[in-house]
Tab-separated table of C-alpha atoms (C1' of nucleotides) in Angstrom:
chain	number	residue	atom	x	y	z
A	1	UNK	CA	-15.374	22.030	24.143
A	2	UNK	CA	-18.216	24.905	24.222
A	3	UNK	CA	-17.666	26.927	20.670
A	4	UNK	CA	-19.418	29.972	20.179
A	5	UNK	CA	-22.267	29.701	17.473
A	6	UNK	CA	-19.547	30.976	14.266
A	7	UNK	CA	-16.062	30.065	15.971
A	8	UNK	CA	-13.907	28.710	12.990
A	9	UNK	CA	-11.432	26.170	13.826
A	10	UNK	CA	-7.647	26.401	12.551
A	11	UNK	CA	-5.940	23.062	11.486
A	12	UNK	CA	-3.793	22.898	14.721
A	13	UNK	CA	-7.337	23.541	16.920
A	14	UNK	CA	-8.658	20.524	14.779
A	15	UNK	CA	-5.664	18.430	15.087
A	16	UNK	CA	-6.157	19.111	18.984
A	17	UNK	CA	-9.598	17.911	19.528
A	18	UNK	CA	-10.139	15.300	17.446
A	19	UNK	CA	-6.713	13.706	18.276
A	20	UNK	CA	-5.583	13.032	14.898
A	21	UNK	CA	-2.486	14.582	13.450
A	22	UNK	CA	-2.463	18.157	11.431
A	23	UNK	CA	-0.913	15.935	8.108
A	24	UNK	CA	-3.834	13.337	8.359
A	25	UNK	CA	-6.214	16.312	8.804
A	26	UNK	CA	-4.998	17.664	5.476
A	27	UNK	CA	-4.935	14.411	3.640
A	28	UNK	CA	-8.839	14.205	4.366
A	29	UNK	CA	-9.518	17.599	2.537
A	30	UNK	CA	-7.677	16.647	0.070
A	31	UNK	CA	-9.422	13.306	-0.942
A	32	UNK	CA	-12.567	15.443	-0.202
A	33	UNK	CA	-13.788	14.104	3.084
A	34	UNK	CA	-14.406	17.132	4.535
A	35	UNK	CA	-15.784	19.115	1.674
A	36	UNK	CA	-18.580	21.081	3.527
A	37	UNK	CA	-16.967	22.318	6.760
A	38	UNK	CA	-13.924	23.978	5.367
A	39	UNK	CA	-13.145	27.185	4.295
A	40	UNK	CA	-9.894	29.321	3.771
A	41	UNK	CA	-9.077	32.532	5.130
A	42	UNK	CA	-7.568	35.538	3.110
A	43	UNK	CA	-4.291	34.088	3.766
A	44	UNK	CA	-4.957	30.862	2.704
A	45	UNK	CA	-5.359	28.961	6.300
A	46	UNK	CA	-8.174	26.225	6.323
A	47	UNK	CA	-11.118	26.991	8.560
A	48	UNK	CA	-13.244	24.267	10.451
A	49	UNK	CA	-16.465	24.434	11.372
A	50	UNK	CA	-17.268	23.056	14.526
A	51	UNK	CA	-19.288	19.967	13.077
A	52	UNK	CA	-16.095	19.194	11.589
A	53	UNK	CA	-15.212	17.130	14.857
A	54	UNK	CA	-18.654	14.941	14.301
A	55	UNK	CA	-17.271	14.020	10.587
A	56	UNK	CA	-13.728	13.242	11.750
A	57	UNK	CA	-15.388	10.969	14.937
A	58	UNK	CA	-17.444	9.370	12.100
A	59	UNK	CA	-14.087	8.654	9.597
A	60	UNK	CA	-12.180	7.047	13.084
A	61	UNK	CA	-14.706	5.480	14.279
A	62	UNK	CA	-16.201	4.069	10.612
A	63	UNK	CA	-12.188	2.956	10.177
A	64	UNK	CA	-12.152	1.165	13.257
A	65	UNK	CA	-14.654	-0.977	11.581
A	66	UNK	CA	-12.733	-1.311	8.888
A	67	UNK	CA	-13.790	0.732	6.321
A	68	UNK	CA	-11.489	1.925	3.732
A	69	UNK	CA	-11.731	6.254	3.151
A	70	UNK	CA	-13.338	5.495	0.020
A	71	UNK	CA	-16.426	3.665	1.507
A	72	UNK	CA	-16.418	6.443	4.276
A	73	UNK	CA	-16.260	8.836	1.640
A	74	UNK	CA	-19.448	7.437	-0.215
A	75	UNK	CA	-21.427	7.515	3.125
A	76	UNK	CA	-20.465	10.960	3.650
A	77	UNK	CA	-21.662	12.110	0.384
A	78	UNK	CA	-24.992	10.279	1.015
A	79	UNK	CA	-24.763	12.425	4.219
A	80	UNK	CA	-24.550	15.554	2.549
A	81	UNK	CA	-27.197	15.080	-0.045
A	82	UNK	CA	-29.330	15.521	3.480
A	83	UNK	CA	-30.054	11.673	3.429
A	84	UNK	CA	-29.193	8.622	6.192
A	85	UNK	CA	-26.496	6.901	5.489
A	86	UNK	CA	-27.687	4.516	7.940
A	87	UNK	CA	-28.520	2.063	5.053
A	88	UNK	CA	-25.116	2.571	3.274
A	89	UNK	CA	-23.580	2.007	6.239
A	90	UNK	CA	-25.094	-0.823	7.319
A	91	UNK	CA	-24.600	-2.349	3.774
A	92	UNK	CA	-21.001	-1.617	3.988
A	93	UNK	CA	-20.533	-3.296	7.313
A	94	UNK	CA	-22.313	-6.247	6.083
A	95	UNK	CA	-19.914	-6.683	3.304
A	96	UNK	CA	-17.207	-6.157	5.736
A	97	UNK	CA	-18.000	-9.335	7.882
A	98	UNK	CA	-18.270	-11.507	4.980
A	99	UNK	CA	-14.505	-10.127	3.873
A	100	UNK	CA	-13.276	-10.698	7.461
A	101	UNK	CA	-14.143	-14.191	7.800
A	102	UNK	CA	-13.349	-14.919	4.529
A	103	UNK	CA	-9.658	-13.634	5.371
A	104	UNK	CA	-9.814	-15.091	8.929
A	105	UNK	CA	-10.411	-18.651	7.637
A	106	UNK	CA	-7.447	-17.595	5.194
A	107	UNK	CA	-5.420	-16.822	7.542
A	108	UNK	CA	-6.200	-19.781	10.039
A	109	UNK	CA	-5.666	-22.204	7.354
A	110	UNK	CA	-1.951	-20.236	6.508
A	111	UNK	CA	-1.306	-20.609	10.131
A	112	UNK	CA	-2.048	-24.609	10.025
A	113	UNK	CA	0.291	-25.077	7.223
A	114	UNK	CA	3.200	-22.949	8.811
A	115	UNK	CA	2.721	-25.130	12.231
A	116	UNK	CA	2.107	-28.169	10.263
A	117	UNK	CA	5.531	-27.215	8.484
A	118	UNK	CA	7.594	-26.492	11.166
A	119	UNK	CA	6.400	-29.644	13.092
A	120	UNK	CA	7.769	-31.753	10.330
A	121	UNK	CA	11.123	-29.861	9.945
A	122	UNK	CA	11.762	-30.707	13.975
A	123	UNK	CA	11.076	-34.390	12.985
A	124	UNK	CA	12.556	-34.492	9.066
A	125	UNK	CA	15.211	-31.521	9.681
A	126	UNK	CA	16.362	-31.775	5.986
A	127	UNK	CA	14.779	-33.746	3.259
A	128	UNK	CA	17.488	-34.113	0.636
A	129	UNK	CA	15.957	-35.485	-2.400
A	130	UNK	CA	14.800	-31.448	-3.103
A	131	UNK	CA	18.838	-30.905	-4.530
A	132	UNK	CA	17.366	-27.403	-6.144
A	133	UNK	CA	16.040	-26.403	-3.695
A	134	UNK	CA	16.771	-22.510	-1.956
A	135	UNK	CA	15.989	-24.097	1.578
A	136	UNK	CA	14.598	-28.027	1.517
A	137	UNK	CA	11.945	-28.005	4.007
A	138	UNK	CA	9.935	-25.066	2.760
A	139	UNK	CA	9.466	-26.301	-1.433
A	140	UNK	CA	5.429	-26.797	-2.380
A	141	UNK	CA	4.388	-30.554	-2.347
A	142	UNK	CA	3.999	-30.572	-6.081
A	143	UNK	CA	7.821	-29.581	-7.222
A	144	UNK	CA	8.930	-32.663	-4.529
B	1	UNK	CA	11.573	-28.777	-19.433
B	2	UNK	CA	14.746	-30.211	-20.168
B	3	UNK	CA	17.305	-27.682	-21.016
B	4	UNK	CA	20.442	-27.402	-22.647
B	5	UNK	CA	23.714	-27.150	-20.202
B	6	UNK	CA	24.164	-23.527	-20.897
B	7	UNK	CA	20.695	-22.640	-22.242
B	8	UNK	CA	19.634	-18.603	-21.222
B	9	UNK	CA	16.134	-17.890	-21.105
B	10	UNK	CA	14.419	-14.722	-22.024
B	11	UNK	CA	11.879	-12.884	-19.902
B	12	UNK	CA	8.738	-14.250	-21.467
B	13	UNK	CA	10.194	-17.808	-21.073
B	14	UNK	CA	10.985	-17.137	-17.588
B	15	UNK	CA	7.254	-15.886	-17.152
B	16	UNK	CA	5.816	-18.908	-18.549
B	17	UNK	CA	7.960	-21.817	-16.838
B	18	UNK	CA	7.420	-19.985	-13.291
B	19	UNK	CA	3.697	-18.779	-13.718
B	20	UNK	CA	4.868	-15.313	-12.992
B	21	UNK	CA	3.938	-12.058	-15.027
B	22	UNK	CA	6.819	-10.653	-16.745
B	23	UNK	CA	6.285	-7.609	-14.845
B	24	UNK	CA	6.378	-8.939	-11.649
B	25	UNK	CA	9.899	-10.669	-13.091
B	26	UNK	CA	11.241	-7.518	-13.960
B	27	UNK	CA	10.283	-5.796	-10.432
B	28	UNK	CA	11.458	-8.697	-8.667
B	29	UNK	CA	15.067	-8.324	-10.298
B	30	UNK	CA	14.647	-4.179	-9.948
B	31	UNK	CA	14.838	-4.675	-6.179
B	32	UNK	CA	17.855	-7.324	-6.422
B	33	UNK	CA	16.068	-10.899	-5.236
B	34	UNK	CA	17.296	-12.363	-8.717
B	35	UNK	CA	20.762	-10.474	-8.998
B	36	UNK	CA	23.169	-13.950	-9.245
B	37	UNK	CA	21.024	-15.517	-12.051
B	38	UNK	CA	20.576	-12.418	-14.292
B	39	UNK	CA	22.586	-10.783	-16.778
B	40	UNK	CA	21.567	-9.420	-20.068
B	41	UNK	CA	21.998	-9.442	-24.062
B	42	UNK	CA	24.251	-7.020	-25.651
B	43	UNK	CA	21.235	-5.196	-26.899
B	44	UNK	CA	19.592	-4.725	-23.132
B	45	UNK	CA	17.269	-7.909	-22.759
B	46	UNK	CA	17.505	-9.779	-19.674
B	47	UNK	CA	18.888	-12.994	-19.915
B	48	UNK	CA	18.308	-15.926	-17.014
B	49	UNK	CA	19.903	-18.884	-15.877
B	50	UNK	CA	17.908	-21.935	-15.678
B	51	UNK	CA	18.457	-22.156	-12.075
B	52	UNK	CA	16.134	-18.624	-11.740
B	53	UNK	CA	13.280	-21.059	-11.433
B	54	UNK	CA	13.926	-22.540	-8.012
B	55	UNK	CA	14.565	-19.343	-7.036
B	56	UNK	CA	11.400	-17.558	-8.527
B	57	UNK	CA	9.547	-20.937	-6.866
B	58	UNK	CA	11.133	-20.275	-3.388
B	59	UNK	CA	9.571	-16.787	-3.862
B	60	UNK	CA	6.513	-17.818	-4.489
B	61	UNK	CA	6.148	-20.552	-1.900
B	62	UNK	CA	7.411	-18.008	0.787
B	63	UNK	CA	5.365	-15.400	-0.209
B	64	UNK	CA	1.961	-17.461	0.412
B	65	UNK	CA	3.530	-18.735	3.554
B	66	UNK	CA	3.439	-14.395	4.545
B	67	UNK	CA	6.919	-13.402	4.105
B	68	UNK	CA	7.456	-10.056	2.520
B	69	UNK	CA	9.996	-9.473	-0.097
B	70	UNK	CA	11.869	-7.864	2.200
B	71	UNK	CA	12.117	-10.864	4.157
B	72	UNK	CA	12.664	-13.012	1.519
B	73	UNK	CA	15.408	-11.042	-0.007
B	74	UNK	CA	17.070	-11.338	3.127
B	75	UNK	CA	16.954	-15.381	2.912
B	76	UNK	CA	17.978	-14.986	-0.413
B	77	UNK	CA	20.921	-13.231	0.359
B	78	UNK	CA	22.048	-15.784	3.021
B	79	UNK	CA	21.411	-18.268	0.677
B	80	UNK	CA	24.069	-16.584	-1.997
B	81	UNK	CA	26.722	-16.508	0.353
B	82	UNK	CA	27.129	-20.467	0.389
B	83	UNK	CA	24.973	-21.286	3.324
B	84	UNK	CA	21.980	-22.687	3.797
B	85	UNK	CA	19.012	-20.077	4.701
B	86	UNK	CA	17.078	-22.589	6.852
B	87	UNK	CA	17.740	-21.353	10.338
B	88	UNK	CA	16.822	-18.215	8.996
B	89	UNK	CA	13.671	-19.049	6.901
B	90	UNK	CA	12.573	-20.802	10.344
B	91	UNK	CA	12.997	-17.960	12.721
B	92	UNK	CA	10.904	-15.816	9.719
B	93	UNK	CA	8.333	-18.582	9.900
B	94	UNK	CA	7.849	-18.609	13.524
B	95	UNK	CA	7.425	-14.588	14.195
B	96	UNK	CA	5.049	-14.768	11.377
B	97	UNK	CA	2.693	-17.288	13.132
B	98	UNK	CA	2.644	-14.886	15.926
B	99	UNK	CA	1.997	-11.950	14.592
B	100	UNK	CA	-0.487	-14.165	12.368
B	101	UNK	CA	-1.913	-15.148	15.236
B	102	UNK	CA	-2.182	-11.467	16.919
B	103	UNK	CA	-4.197	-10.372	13.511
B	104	UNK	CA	-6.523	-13.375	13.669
B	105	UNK	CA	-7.280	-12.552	17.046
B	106	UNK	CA	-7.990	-8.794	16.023
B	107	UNK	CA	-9.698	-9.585	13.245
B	108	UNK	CA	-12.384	-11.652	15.144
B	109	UNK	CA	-13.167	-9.052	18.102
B	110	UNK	CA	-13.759	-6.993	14.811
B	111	UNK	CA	-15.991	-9.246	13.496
B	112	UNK	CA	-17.934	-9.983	16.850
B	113	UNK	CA	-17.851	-5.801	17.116
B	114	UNK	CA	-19.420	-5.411	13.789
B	115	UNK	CA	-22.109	-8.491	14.316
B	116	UNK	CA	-22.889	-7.202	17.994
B	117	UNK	CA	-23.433	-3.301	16.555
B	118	UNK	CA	-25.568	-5.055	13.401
B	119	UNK	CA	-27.746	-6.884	16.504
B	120	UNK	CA	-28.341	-4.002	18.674
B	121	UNK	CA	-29.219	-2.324	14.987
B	122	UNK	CA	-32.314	-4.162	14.554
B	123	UNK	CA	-33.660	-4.290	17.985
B	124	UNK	CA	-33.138	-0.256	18.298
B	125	UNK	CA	-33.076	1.216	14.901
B	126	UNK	CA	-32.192	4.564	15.240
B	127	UNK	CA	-31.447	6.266	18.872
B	128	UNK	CA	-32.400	9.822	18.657
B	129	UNK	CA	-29.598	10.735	21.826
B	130	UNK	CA	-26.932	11.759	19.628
B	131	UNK	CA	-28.152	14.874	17.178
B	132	UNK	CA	-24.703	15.792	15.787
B	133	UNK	CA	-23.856	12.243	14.597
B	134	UNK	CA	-23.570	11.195	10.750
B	135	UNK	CA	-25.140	8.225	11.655
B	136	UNK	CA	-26.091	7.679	14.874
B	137	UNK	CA	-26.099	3.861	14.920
B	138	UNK	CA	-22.405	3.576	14.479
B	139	UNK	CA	-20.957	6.017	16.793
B	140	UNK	CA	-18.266	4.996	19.553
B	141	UNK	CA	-20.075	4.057	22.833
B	142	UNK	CA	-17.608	7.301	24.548
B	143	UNK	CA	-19.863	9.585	23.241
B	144	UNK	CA	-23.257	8.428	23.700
C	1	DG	C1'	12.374	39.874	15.846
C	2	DG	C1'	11.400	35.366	17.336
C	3	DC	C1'	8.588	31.494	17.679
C	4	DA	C1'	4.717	28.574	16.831
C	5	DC	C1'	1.800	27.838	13.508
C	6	DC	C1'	0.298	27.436	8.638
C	7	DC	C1'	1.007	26.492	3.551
C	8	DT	C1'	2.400	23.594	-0.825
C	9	DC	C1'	5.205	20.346	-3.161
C	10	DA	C1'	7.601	16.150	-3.630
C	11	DC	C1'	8.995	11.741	-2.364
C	12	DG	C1'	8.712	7.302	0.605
C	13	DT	C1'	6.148	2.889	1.946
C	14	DG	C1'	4.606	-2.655	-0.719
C	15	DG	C1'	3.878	-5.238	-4.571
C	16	DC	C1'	3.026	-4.834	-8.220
C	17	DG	C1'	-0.633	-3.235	-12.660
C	18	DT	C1'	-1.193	-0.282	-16.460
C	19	DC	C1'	-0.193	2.448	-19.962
C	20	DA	C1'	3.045	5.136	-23.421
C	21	DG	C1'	6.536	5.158	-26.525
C	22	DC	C1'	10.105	3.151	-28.051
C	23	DG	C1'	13.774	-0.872	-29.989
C	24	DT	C1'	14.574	-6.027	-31.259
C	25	DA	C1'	13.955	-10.906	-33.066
C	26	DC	C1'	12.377	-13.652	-36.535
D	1	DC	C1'	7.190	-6.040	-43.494
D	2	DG	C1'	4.443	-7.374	-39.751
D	3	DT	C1'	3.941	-8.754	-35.109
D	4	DA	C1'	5.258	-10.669	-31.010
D	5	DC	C1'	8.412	-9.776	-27.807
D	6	DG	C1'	11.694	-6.831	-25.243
D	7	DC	C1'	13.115	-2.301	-22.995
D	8	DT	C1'	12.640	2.057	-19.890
D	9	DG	C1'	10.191	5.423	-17.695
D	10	DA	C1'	5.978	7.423	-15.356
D	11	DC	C1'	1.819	7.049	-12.920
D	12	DG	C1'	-1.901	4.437	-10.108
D	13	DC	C1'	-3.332	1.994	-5.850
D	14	DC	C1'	-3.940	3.043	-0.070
D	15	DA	C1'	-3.431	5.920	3.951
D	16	DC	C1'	-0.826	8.480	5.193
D	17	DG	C1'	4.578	9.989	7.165
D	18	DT	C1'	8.514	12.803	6.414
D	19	DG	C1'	11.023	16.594	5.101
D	20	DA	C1'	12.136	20.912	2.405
D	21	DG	C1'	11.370	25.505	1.876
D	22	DG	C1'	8.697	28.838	2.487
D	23	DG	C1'	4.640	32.436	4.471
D	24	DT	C1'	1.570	34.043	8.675
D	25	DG	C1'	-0.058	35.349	13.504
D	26	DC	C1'	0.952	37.339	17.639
DNA sequence: GGCACCCTCACGTGGCGTCAGCGTAC
DNA sequence: CGTACGCTGACGCCACGTGAGGGTGC
């Protein structure tokens, strides 16, 4: 991957090295992403800087953390006001733990009741004083 | 909320007996999950049995146990052919504790990810190897 | 002239929310 | 006659995927 110092990149070329597909590519432009490292050519065809590979490695690698294009995209503009987005970044992340146990002990606790539920239906298959009921063993405590 | 033998509730009345917005009413009988209980007024409004209740409940209560609409309509459908949706609802209930359990189990090697990268943060705060990165605490370890 | 590549536009996903611009019930 | 309620579109969210129907590079 050794570009000479002005070799533009077409969208196929990107697609190529950075492993992500030509449509995703696009999509990223077009949210504005990737605003400083493309151009067009006469005919209309997007051309990459190099760098460009650096910026998508950042959006994979800042979704794998899971954060959403629109956080990446603040960071990036941070980036290209010549600034760090180390501290934006590291906010963001922050954030991001507090959601993710917040939803983890969500979902542990959703997981209890559907084991807890289906535990009971083994031992109570039916519980017939629910007549309305679509299917008996799965109505809220507070309608039985 | 005692009604009459043939009483026929309007949207709004629907919406406040179940707790639901009406819009969410509306979209739920677009996509067909209220289809048998539904008809409507001679000058367009939707008109609902009684009985749309239990059915709007089952929604609800299956929906915070993780099954889609989809999924639910599905039950539903089972359910309007005369039998009872149970086996059904059950086998629903059990893939969703696994793949419940598959995105708890994600979700916390995320977590420990993000809380080992914030660590390493504060002990080195910036390492100076990787020039081209946007910020070069977060990128993947296959390029350092 | 053929083929791989590139383009834009439009619509799909899920589960609704949010208008806009109407008609209806009372 | 007002106003609260009802109706049908159309568009927004998020992160793209899919396909149509074309133009471009070699």
């Amino acid at each position: 991957m050794n570009f000479g110092p002005v070799a533009l990149l077409k969208i196929g070329e990107v697609a190529k090295h950075s492993g992500l597909p030509v449509k995703t590519i696009r999509y990223y432009e077009e949210i504005g992403l990737l605003a400083p490292t493309v151009e067009r050519s006469h005919t209309g065809y997007r051309l990459f800087q190099t760098r460009v590979l650096d910026r998508l490695a950042f959006i994979k690698r800042s979704q794998t953390l899971g954060l959403s294009l629109n956080e990446i995209k603040t960071i990036l503009q941070v980036h290209d006001q010549g600034e760090l987005p180390c501290h934006t970044v590291k906010q963001q992340l922050q954030e991001k733990i507090s959601t993710l146990t917040e939803r983890i002990v969500a979902m542990e606790a959703l997981r209890s009741e559907l084991q807890a539920l289906l535990s009971d239906w083994e031992e109570h298959p039916a519980p017939q004083r629910l007549q309305h009921a679509i299917c008996p063993n799965i109505q809220s405590r507070d309608r039985g």
